mmCIF file of C-alpha atoms in Angstrom:
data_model
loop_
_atom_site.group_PDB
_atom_site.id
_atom_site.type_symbol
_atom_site.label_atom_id
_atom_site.label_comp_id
_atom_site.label_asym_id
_atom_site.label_seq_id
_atom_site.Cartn_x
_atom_site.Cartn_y
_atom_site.Cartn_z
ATOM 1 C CA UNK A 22 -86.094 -30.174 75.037
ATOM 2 C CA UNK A 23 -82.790 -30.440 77.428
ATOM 3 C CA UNK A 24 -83.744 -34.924 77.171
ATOM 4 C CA UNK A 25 -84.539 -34.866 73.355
ATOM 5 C CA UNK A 26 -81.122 -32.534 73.119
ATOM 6 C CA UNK A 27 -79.423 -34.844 75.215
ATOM 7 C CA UNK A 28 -79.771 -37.899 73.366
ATOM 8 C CA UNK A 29 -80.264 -36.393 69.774
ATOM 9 C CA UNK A 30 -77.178 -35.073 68.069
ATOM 10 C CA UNK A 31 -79.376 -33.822 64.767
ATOM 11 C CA UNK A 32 -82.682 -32.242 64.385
ATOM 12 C CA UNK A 33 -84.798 -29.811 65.472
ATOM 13 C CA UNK A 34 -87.432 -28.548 67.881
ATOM 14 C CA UNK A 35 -90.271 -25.850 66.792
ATOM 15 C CA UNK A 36 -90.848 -24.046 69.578
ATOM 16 C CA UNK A 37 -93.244 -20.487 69.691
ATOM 17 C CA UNK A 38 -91.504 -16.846 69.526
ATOM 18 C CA UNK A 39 -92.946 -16.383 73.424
ATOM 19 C CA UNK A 40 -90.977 -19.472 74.870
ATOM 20 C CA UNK A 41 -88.362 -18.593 76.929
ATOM 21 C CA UNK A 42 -84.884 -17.319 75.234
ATOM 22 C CA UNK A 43 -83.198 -20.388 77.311
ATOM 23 C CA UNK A 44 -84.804 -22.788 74.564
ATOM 24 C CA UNK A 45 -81.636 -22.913 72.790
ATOM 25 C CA UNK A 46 -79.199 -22.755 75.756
ATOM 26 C CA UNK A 47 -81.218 -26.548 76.773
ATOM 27 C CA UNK A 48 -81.608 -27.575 73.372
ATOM 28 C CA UNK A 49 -77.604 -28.700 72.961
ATOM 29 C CA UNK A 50 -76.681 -28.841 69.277
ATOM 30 C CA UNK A 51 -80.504 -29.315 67.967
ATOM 31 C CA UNK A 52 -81.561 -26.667 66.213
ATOM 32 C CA UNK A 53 -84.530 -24.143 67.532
ATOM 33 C CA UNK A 54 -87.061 -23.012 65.162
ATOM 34 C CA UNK A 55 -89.178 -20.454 66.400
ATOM 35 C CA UNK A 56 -92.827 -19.852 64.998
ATOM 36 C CA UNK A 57 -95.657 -18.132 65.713
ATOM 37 C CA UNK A 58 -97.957 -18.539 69.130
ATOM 38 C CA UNK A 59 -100.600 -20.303 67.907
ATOM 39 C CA UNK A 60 -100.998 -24.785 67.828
ATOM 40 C CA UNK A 61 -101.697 -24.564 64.121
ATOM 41 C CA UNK A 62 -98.686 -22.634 63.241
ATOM 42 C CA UNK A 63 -96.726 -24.959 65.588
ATOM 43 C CA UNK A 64 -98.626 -28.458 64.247
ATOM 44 C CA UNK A 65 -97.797 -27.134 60.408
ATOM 45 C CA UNK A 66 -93.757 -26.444 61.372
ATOM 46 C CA UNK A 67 -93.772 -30.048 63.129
ATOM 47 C CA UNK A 68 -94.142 -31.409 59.720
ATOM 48 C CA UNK A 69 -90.540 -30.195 58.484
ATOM 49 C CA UNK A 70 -88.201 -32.225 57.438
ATOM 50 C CA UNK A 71 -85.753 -33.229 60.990
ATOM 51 C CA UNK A 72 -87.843 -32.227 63.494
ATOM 52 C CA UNK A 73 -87.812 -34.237 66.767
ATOM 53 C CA UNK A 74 -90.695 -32.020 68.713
ATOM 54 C CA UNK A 75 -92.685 -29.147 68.639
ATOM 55 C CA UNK A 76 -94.018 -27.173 71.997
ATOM 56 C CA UNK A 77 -95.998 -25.067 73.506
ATOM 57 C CA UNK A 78 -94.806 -23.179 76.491
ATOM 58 C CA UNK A 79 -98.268 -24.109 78.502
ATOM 59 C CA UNK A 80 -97.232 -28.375 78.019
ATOM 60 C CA UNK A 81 -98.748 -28.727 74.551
ATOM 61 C CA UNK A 82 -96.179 -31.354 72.742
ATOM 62 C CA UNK A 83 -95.953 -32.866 69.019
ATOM 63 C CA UNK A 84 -93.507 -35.632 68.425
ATOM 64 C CA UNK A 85 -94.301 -35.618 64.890
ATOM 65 C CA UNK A 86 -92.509 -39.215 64.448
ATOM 66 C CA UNK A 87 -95.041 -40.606 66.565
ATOM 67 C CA UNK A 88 -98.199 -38.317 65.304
ATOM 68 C CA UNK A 89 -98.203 -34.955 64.039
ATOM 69 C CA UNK A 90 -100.455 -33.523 66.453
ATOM 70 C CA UNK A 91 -100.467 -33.384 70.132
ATOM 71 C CA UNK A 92 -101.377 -36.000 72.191
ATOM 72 C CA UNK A 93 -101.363 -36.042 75.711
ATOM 73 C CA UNK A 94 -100.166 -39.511 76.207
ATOM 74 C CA UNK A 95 -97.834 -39.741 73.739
ATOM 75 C CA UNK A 96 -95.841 -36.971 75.437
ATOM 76 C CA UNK A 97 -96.030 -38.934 78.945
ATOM 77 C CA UNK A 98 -94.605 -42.015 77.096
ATOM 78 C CA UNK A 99 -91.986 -39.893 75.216
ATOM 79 C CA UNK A 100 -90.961 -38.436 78.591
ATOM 80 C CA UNK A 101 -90.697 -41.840 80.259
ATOM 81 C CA UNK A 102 -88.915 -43.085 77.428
ATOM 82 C CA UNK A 103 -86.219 -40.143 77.076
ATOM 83 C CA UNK A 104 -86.007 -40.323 81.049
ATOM 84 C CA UNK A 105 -85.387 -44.452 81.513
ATOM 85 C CA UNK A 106 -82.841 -43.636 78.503
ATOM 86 C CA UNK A 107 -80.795 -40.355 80.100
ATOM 87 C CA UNK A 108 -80.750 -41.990 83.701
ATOM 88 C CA UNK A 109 -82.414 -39.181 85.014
ATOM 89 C CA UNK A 110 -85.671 -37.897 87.157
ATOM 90 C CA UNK A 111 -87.339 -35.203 86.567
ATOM 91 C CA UNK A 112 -86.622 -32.960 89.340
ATOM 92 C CA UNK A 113 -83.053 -33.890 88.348
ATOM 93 C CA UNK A 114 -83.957 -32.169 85.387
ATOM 94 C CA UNK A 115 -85.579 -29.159 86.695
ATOM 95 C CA UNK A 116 -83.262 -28.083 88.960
ATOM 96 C CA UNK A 117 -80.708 -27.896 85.863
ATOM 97 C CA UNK A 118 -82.957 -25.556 84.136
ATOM 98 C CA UNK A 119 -81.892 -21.811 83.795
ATOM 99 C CA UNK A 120 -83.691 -19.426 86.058
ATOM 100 C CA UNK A 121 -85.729 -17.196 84.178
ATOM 101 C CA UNK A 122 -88.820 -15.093 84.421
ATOM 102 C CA UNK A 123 -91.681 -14.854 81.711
ATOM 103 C CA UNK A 124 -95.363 -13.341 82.053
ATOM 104 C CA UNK A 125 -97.898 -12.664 79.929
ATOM 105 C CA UNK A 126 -100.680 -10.475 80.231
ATOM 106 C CA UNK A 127 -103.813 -10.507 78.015
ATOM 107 C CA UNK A 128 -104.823 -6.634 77.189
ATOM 108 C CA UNK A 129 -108.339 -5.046 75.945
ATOM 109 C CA UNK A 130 -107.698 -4.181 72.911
ATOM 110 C CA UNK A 131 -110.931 -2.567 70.386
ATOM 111 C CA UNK A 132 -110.314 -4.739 67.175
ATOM 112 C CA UNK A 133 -110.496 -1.593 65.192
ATOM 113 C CA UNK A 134 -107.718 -0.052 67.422
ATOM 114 C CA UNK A 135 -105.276 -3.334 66.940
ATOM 115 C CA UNK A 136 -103.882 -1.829 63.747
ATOM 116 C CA UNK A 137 -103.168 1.551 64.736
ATOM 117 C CA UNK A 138 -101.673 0.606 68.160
ATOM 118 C CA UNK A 139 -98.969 -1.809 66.886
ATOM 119 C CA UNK A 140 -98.660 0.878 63.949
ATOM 120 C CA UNK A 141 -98.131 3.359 67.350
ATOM 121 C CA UNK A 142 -96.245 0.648 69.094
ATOM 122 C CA UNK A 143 -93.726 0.358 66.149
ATOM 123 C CA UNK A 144 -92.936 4.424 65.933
ATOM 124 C CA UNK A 145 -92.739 4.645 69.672
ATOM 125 C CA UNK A 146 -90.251 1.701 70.131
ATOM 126 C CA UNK A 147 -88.355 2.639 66.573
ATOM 127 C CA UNK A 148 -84.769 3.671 68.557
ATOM 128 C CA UNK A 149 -84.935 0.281 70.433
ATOM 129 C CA UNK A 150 -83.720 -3.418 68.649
ATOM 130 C CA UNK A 151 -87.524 -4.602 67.580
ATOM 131 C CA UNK A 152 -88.305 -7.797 65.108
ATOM 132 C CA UNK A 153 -91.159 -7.271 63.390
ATOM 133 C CA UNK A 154 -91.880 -11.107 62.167
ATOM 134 C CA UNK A 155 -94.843 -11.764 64.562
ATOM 135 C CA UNK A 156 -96.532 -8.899 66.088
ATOM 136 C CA UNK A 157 -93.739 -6.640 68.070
ATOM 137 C CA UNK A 158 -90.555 -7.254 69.838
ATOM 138 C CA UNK A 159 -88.065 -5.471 71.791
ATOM 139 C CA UNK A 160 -85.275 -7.396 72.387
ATOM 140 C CA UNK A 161 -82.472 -6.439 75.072
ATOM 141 C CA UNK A 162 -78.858 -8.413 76.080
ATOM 142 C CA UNK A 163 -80.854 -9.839 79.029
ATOM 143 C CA UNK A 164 -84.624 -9.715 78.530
ATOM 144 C CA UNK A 165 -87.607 -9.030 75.561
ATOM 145 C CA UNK A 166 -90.800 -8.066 75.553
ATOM 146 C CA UNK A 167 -93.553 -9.132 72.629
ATOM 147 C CA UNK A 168 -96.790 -7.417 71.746
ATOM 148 C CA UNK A 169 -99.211 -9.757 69.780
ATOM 149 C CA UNK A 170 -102.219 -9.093 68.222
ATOM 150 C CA UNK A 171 -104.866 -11.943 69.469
ATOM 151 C CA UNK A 172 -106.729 -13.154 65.972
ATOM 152 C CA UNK A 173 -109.827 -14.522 67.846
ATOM 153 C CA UNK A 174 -110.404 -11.918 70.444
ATOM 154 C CA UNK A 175 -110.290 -8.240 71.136
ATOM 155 C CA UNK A 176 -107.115 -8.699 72.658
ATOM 156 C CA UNK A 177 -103.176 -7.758 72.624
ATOM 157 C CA UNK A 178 -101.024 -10.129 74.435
ATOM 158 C CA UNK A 179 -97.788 -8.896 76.185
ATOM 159 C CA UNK A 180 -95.085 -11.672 76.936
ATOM 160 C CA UNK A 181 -91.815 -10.406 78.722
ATOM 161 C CA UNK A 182 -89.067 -12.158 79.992
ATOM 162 C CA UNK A 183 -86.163 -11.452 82.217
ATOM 163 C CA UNK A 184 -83.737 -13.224 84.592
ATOM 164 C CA UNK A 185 -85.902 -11.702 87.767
ATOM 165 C CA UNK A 186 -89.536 -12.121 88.916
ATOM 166 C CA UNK A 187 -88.557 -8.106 89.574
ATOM 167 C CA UNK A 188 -87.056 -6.966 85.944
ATOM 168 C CA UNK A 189 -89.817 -8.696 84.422
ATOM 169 C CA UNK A 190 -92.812 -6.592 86.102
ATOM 170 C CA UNK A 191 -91.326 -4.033 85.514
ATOM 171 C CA UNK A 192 -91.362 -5.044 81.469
ATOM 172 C CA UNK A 193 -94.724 -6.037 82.143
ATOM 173 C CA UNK A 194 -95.403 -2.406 84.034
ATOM 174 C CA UNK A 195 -93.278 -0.874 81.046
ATOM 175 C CA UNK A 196 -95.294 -2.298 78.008
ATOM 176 C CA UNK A 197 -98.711 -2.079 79.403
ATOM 177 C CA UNK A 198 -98.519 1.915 80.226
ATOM 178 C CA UNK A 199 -97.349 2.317 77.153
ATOM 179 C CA UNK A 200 -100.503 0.044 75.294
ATOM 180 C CA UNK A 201 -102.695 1.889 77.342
ATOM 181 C CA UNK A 202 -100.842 5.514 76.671
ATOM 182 C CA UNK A 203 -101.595 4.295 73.058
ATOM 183 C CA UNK A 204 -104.608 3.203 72.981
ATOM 184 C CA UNK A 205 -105.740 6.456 74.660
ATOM 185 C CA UNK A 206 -104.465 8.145 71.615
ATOM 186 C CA UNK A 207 -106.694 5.661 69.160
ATOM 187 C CA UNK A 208 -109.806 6.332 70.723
#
């Protein structure tokens, strides 16, 4: 997103709610869109009117203009393209990113408990600055944590980020006693 921002001056780029909070720090004066975590959710928003690109934080890329569904070597030629363009390599480009820490932990969930524990979740967390748009959120000034149901699988999923490998286990430490504390009261 820092290339496309670089040499776009107007559009957007979809990105999921669990990508880093850097996104729009690198994405210069594009506009971030931020959907849910799944590739259909992200396919369906690359369709929107403006929109340059659409990720996934594991390398999954849409460049709708080209075709609106990822494509592994359409992203390869986009990159080579945006790079021969900027005058730029790629480690140029990584060692301008922000330095950031995210994880993500997959938890057992029972999918009769899912409902009670983010109803749980939600009470316990009510004092803290939460968005409720796509499973849970807590957001802080330098660091979030997100608790999503999985839709497929007995499953929560816990995505934290902070600006330490150290602040963000201890999110990760933070959230899953607390799912666990929870779920001990579902059962």
């Amino acid at each position: 997103s820092a290339l496309i921002g670089a040499s776009a001056s107007d559009g957007t780029i979809v990105v999921p709610t669990t990508t880093t909070s850097h996104v729009e720090g690198v994405a210069g004066s594009l506009t971030v869109e931020r959907v849910p975590a799944s590739l259909p959710a992200l396919t369906r928003a690359s369709l929107g009117e403006g929109v340059l690109l659409a990720g996934m934080g594991d390398g999954t890329y849409v460049f709708p203009r080209f075709l609106p569904a990822p494509t592994a070597s359409a992203s390869v030629a986009m990159l080579l393209d945006l790079l021969v363009t900027e005058g730029r390599t790629v480690g140029t480009l990584v060692d301008e990113l922000p330095t950031t820490s995210l994880v993500h932990v997959p938890v057992a969930c029972l999918w009769n408990a899912k409902g009670a524990l983010m109803r749980l979740l939600g009470e316990e967390l009510r004092g803290e600055d939460i968005s409720l748009g796509y499973g849970i959120r807590v957001n802080a000034p330098d660091s979030w944590a997100q608790v999503i149901p999985d839709p497929d699988e007995p499953t929560v999923h816990l995505y934290a980020e902070a600006t330490t490998d150290t602040d963000a286990a201890a999110l990760e430490s933070r959230f899953v006693s607390l799912i666990d504390q929870l779920l001990a009261q579902v059962a």
